[in-house]
JSON list of C-alpha atoms in Angstrom, two decimals:
[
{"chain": "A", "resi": 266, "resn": "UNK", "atom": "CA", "xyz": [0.00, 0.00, 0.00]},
{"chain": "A", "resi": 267, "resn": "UNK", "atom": "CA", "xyz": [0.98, 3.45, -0.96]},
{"chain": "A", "resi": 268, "resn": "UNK", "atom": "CA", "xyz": [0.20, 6.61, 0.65]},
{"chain": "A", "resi": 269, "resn": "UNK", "atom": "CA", "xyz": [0.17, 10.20, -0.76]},
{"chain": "A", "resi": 270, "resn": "UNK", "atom": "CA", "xyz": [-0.12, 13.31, 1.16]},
{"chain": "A", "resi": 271, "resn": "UNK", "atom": "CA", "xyz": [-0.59, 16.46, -0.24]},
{"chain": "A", "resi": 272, "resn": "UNK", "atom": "CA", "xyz": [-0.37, 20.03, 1.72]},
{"chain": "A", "resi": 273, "resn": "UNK", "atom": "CA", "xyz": [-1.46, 23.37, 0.80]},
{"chain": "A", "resi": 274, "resn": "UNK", "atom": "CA", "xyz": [2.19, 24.33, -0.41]},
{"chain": "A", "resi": 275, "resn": "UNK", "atom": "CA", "xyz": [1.95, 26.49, -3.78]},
{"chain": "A", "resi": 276, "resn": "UNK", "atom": "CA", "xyz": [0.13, 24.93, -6.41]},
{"chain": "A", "resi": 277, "resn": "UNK", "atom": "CA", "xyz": [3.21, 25.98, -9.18]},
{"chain": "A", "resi": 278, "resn": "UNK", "atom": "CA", "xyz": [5.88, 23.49, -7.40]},
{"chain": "A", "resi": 279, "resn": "UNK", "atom": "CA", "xyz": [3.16, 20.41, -7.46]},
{"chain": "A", "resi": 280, "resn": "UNK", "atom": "CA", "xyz": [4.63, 17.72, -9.40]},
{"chain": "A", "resi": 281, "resn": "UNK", "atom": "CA", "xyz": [2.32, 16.45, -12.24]},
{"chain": "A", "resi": 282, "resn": "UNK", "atom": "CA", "xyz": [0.03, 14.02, -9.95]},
{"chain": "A", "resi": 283, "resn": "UNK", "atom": "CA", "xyz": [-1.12, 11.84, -12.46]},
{"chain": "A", "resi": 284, "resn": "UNK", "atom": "CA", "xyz": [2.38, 9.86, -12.30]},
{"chain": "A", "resi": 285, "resn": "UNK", "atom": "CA", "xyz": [1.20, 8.55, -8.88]},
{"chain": "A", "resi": 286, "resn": "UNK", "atom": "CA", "xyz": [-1.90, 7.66, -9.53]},
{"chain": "A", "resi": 287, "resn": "UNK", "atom": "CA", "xyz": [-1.46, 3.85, -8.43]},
{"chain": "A", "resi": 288, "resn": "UNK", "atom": "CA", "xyz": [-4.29, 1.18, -8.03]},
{"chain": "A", "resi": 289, "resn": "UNK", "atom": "CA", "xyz": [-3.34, 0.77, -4.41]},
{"chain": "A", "resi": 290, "resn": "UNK", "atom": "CA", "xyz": [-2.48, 4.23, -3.86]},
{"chain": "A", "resi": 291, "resn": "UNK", "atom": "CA", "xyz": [-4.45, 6.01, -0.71]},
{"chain": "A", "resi": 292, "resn": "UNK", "atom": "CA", "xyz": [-4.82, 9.56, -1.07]},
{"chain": "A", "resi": 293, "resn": "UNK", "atom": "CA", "xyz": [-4.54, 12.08, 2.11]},
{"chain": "A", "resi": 294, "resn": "UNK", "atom": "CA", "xyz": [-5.47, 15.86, 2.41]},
{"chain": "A", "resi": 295, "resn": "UNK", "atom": "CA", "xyz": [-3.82, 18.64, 4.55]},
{"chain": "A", "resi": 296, "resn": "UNK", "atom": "CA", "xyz": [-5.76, 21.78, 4.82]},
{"chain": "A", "resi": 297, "resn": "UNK", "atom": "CA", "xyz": [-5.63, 23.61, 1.06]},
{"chain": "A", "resi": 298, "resn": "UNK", "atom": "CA", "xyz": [-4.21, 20.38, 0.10]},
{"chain": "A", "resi": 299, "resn": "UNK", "atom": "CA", "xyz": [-7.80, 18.84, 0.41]},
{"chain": "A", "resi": 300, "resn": "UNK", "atom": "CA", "xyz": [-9.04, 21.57, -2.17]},
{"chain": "A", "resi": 301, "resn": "UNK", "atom": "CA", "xyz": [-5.89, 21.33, -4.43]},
{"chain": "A", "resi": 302, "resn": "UNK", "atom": "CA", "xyz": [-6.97, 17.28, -4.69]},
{"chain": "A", "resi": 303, "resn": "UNK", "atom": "CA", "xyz": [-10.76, 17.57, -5.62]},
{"chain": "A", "resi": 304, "resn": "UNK", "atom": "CA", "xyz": [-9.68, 20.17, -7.91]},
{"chain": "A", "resi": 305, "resn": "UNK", "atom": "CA", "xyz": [-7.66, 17.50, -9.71]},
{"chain": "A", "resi": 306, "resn": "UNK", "atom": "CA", "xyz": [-10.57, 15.09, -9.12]},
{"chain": "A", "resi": 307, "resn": "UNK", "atom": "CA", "xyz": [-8.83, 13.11, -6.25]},
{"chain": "A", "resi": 308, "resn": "UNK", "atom": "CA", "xyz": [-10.98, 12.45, -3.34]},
{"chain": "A", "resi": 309, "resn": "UNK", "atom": "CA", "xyz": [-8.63, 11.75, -0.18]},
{"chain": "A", "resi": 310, "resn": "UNK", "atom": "CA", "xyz": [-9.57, 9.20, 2.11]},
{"chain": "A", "resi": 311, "resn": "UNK", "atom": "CA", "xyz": [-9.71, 11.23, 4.52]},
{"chain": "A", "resi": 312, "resn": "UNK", "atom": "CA", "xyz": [-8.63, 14.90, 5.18]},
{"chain": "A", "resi": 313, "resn": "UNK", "atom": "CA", "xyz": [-6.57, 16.66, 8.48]},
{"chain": "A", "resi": 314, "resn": "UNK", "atom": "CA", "xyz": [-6.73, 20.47, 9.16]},
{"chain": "A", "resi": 315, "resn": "UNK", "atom": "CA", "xyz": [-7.36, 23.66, 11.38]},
{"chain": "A", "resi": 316, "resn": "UNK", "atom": "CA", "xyz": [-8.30, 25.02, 7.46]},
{"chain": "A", "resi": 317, "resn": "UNK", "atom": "CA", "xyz": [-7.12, 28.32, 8.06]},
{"chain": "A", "resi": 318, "resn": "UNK", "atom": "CA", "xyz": [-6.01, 28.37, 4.26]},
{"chain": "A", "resi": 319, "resn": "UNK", "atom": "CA", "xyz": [-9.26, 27.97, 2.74]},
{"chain": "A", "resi": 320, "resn": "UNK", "atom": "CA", "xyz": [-12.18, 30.10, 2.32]},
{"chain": "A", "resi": 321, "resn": "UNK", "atom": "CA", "xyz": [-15.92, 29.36, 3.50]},
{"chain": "A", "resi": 322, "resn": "UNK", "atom": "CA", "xyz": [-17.22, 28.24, 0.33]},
{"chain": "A", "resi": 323, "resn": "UNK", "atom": "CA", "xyz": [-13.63, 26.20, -0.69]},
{"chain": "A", "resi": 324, "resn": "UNK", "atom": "CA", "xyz": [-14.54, 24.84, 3.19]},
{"chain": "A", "resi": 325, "resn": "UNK", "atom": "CA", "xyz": [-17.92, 23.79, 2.44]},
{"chain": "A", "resi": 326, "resn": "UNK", "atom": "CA", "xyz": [-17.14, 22.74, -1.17]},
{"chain": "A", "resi": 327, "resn": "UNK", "atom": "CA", "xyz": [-14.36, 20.25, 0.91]},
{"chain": "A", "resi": 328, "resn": "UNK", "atom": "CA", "xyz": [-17.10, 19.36, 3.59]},
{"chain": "A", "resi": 329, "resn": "UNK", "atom": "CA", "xyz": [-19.47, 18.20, 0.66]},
{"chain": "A", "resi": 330, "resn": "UNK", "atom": "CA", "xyz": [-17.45, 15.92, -0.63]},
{"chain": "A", "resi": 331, "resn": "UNK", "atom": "CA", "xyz": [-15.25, 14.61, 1.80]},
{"chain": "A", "resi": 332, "resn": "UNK", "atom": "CA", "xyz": [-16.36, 11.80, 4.12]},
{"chain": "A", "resi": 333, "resn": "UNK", "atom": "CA", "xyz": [-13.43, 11.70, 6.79]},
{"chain": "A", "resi": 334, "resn": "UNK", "atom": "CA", "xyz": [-12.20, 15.06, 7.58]},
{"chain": "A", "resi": 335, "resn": "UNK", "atom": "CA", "xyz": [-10.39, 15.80, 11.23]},
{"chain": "A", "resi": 336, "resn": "UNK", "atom": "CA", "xyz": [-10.74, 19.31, 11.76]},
{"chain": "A", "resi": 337, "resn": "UNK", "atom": "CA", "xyz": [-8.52, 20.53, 14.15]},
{"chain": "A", "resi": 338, "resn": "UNK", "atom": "CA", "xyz": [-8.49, 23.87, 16.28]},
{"chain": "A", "resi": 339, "resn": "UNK", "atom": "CA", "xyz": [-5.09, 26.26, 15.32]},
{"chain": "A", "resi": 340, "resn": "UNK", "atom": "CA", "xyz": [-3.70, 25.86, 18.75]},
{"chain": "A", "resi": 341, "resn": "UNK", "atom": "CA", "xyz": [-2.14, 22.50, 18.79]},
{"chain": "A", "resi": 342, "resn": "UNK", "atom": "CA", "xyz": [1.24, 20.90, 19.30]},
{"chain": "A", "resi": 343, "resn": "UNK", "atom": "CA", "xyz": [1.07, 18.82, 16.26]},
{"chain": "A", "resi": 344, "resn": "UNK", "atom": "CA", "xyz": [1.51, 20.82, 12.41]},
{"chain": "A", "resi": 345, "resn": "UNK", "atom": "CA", "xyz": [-1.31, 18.95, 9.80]},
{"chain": "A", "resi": 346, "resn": "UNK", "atom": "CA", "xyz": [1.45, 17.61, 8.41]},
{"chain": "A", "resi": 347, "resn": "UNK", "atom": "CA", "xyz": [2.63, 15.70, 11.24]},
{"chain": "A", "resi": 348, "resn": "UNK", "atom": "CA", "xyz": [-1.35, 15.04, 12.09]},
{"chain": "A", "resi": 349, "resn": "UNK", "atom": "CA", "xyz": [-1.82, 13.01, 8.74]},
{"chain": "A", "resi": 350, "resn": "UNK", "atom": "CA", "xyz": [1.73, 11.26, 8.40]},
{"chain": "A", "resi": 351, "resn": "UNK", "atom": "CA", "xyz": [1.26, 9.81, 11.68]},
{"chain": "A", "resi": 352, "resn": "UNK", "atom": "CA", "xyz": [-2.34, 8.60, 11.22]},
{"chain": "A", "resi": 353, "resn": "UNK", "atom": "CA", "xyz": [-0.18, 7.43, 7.44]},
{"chain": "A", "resi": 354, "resn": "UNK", "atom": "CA", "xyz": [2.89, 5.83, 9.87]},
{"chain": "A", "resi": 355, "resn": "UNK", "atom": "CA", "xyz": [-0.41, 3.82, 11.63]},
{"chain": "A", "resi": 356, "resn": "UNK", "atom": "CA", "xyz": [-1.44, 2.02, 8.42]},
{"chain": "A", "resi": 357, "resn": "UNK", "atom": "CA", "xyz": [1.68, 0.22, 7.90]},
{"chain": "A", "resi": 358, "resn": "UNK", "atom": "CA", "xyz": [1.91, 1.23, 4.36]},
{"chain": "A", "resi": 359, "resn": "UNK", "atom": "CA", "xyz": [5.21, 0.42, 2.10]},
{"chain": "A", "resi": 360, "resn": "UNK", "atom": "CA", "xyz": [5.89, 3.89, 0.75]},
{"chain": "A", "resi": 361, "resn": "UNK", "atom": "CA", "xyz": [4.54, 7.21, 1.72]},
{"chain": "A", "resi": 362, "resn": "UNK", "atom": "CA", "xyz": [4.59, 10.10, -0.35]},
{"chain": "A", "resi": 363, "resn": "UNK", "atom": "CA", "xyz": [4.41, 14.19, 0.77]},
{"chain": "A", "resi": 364, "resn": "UNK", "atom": "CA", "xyz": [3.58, 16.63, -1.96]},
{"chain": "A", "resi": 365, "resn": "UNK", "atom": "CA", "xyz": [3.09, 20.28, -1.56]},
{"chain": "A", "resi": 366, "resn": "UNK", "atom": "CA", "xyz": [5.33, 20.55, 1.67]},
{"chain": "A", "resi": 367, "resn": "UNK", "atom": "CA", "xyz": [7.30, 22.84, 0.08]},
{"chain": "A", "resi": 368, "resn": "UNK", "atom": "CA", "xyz": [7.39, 26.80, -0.65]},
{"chain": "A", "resi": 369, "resn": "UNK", "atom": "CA", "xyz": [6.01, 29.49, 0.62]},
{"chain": "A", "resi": 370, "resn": "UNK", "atom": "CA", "xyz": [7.09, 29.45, 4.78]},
{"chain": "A", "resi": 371, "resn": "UNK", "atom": "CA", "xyz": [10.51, 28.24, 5.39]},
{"chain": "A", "resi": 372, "resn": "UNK", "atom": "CA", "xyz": [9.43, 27.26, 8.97]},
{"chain": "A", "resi": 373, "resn": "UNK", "atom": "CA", "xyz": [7.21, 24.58, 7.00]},
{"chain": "A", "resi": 374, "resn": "UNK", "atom": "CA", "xyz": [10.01, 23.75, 4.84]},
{"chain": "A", "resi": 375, "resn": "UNK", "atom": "CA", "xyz": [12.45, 22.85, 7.58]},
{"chain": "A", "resi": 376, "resn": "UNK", "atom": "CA", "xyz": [9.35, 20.93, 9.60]},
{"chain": "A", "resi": 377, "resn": "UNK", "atom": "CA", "xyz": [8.45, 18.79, 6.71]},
{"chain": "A", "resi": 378, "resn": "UNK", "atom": "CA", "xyz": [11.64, 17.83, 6.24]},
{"chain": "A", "resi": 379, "resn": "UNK", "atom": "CA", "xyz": [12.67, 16.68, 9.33]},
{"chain": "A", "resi": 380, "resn": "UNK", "atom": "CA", "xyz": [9.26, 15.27, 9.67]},
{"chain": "A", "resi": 381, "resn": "UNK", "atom": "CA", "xyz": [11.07, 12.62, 7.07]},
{"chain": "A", "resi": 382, "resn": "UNK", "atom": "CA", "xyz": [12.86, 11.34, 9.85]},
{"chain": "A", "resi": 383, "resn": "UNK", "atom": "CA", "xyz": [10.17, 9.73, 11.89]},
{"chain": "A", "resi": 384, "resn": "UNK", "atom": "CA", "xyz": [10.23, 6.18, 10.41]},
{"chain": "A", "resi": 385, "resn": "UNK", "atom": "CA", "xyz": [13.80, 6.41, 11.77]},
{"chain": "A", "resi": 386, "resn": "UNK", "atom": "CA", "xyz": [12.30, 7.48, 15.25]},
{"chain": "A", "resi": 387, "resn": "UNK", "atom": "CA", "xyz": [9.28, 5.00, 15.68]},
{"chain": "A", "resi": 388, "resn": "UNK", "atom": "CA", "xyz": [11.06, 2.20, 14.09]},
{"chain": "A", "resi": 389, "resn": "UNK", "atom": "CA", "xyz": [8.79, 2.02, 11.03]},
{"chain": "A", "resi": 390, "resn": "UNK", "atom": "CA", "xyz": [9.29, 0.47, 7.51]},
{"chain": "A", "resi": 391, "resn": "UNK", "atom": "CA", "xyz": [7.49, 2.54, 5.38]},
{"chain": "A", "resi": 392, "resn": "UNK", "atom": "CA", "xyz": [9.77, 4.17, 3.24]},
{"chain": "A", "resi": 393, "resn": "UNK", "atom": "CA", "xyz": [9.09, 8.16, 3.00]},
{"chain": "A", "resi": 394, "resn": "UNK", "atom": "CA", "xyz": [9.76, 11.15, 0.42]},
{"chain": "A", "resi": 395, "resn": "UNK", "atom": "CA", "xyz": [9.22, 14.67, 0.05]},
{"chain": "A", "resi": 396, "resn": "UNK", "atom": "CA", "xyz": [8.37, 15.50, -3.88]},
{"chain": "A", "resi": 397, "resn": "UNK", "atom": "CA", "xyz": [7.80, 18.69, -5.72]},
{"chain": "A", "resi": 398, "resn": "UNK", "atom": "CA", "xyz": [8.40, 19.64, -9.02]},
{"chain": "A", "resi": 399, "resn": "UNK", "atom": "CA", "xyz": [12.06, 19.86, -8.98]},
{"chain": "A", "resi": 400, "resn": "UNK", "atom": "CA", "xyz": [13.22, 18.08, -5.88]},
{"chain": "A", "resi": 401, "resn": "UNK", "atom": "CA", "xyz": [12.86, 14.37, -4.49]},
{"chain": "A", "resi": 402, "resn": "UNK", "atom": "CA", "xyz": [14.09, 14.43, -0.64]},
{"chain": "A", "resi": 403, "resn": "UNK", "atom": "CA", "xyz": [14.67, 11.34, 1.78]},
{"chain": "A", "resi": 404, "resn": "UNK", "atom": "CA", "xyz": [16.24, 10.24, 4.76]},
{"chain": "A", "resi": 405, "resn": "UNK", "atom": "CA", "xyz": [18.44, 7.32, 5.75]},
{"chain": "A", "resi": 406, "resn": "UNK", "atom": "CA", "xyz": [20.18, 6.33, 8.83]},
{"chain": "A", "resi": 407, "resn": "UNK", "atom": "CA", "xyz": [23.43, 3.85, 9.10]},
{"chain": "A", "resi": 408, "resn": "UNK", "atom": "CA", "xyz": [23.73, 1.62, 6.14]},
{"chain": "A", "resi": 409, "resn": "UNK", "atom": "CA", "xyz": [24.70, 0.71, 2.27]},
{"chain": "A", "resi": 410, "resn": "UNK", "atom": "CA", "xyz": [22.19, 1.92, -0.32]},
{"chain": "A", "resi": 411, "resn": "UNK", "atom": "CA", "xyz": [22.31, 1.30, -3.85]},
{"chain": "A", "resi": 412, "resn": "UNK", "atom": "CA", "xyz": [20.71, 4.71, -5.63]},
{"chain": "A", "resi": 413, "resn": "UNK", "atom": "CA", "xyz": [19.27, 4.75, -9.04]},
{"chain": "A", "resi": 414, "resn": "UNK", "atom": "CA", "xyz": [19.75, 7.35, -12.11]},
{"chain": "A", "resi": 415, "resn": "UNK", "atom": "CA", "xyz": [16.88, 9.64, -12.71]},
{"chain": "A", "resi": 416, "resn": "UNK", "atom": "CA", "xyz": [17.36, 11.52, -15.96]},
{"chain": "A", "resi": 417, "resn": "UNK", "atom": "CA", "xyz": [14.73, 14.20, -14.77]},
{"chain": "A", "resi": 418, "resn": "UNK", "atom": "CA", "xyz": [16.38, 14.92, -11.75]},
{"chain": "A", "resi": 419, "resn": "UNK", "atom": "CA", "xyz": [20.54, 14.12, -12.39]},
{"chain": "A", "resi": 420, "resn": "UNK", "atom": "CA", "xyz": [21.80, 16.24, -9.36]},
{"chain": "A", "resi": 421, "resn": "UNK", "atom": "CA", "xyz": [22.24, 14.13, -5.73]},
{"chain": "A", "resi": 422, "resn": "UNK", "atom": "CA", "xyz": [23.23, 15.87, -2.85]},
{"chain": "A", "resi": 423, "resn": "UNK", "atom": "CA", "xyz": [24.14, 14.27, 0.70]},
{"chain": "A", "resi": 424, "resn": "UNK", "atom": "CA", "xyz": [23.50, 17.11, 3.57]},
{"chain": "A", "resi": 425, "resn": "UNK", "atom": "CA", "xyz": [23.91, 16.00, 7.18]},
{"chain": "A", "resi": 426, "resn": "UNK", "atom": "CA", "xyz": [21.08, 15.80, 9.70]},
{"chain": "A", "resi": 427, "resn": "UNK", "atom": "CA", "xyz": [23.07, 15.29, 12.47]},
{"chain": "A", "resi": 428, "resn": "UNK", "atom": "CA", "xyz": [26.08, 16.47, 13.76]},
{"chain": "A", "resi": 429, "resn": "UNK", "atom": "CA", "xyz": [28.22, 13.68, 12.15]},
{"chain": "A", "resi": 430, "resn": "UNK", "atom": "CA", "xyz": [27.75, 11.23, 10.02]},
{"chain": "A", "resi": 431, "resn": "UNK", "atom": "CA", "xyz": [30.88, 8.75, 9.71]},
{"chain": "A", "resi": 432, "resn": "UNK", "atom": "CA", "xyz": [32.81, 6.97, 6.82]},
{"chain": "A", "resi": 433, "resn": "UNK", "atom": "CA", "xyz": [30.44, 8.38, 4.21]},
{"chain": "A", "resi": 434, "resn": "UNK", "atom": "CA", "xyz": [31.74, 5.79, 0.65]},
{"chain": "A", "resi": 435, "resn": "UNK", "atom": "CA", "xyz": [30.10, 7.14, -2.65]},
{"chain": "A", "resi": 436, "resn": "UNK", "atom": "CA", "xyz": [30.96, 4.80, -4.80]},
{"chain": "A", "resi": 437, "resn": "UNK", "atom": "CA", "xyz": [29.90, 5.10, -8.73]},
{"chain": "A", "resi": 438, "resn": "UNK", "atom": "CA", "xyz": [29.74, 8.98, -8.64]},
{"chain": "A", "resi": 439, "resn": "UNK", "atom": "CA", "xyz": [31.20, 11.65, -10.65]},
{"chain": "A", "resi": 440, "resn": "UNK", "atom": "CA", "xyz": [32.87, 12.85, -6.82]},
{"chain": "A", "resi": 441, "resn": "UNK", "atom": "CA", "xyz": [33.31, 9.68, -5.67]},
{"chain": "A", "resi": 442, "resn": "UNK", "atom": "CA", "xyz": [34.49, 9.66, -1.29]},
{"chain": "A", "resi": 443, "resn": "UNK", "atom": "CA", "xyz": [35.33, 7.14, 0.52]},
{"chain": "A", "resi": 444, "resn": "UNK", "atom": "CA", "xyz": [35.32, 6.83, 4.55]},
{"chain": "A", "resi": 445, "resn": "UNK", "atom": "CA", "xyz": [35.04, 10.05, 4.81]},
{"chain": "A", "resi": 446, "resn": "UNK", "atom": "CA", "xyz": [33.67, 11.93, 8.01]},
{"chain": "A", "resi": 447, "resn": "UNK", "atom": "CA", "xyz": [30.78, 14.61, 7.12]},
{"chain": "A", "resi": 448, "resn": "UNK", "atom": "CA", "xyz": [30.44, 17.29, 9.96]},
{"chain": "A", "resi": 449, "resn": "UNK", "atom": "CA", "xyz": [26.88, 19.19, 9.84]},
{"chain": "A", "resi": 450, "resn": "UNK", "atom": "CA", "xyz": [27.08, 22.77, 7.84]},
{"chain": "A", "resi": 451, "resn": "UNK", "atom": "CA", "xyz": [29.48, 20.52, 5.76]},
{"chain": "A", "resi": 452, "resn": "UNK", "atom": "CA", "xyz": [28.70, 21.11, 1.54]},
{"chain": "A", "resi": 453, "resn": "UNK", "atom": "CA", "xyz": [31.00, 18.53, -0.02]},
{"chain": "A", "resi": 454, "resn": "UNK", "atom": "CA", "xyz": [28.89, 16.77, -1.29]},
{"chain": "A", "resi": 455, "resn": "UNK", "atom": "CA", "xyz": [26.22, 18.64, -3.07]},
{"chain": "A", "resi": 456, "resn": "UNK", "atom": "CA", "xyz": [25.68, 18.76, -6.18]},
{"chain": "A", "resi": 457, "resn": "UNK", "atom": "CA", "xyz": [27.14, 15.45, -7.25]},
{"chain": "A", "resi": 458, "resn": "UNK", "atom": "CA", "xyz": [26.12, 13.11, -9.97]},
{"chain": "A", "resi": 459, "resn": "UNK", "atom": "CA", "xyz": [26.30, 9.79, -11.12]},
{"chain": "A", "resi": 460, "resn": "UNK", "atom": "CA", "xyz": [28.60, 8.30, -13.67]},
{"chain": "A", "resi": 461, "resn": "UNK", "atom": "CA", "xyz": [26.37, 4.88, -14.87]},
{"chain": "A", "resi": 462, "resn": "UNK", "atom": "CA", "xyz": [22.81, 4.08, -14.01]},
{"chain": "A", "resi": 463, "resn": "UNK", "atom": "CA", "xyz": [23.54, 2.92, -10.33]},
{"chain": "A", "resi": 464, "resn": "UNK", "atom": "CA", "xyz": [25.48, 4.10, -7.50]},
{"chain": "A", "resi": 465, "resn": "UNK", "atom": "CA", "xyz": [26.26, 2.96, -3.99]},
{"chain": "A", "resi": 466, "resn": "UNK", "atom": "CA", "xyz": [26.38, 5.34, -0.96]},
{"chain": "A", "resi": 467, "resn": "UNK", "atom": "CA", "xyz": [27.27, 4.24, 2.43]},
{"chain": "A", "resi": 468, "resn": "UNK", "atom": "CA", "xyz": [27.62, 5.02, 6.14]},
{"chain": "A", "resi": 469, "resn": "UNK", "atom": "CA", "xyz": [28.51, 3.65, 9.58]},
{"chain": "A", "resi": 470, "resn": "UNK", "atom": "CA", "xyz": [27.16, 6.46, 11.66]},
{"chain": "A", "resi": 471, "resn": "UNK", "atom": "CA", "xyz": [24.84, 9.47, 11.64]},
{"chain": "A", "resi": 472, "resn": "UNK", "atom": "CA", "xyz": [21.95, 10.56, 9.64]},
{"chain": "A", "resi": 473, "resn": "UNK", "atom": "CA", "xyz": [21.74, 11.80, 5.77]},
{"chain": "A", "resi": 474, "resn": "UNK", "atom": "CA", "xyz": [19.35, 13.85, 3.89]},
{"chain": "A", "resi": 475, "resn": "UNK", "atom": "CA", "xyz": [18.94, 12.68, 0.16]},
{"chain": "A", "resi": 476, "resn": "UNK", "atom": "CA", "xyz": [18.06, 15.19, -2.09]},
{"chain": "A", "resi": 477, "resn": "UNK", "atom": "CA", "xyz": [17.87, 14.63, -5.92]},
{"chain": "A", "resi": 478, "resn": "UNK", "atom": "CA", "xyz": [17.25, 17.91, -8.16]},
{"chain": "A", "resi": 479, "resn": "UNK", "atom": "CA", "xyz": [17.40, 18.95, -11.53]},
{"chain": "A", "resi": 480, "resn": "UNK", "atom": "CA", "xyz": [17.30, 22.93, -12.58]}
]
């Protein structure tokens, strides 16, 4: 089972949706993310929200059509984001997808992002990405990972999450490393690329965020 999420981040960096379209794919709204997907004639599952970003009609156009919507008051400790990827974390799914978590507020930016980090946290398999129109984002922790060429996005950057990460290999790049020790603030290795159609990257210690680009 797949699950996407999209939030009410601006409409111009949404990938084309269509792509993910899957038969087993389970669709989630966010506040204005809810609106952006009946637009597109999605109809989430089920919606989270304090819906702050809409107006009263686009709010009653969502409350006509959605059968599972958590409203939430403003006030909380918990962003919508975090609200529907932990209800996503719950259904065991293999993959889960966040769309429109980017632009706009960089306090949103930096949340959603680290949000990433939470299958590390609770121990959870589902594998999770961040995906707008130009960027794909992940996290891993400790480990050897083989990573695939994307043509539409040819640019791979490692960035630190933590303070170290340790013995960092990239093996089948165009700057290849090998054991080397990444400190955070560190930007050796943005912007690399790979030579063939498959690379290896690998570390002992630490956290990385994946982020593959294109212009």
């Amino acid at each position: 089972m797949i699950i996407n999420i999209l939030a009410g981040g601006p409409e111009s960096l949404l990938p084309d949706l269509s792509e993910y379209l899957e038969k087993d794919a389970i669709w989630v709204g966010v506040d204005r993310g809810v609106y952006h997907l009946l637009k597109r004639n999605i109809t989430p599952k089920i919606a989270f929200g304090d819906f702050d970003s809409v107006s009263v009609e686009e709010l009653m156009f969502i409350e006509e059509r959605v059968t599972e919507l958590k409203k939430y008051k403003p006030e909380k400790d918990e962003t919508d984001m975090e609200l529907a990827l932990n209800w996503a974390l719950d259904q065991d799914p293999s993959m889960i997808r966040l769309f429109g978590a980017t632009g706009g507020r960089l306090d949103h930016l930096f949340a959603n992002v680290h949000l990433l980090v939470n299958p590390l946290k609770t121990k959870k398999s589902a594998k999770i990405c961040l995906i707008d129109k130009y960027n794909l984002i992940f996290i891993k922790g400790p480990g050897r990972y083989t990573i695939e060429k994307i043509n539409t996005k040819k640019y791979i950057s490692f960035v630190p999450l933590t303070l170290n990460v340790q013995d960092l290999t990239l093996e089948g790049f165009k700057f290849p490393l090998e054991n080397r020790h990444i400190s955070i603030g560190s930007t050796l290795c943005i912007s690399n690329e790979l030579n063939s159609d498959y690379g290896t990257f690998s570390f002992s210690e630490g956290i990385l965020i994946v982020i593959r680009s294109h212009d």
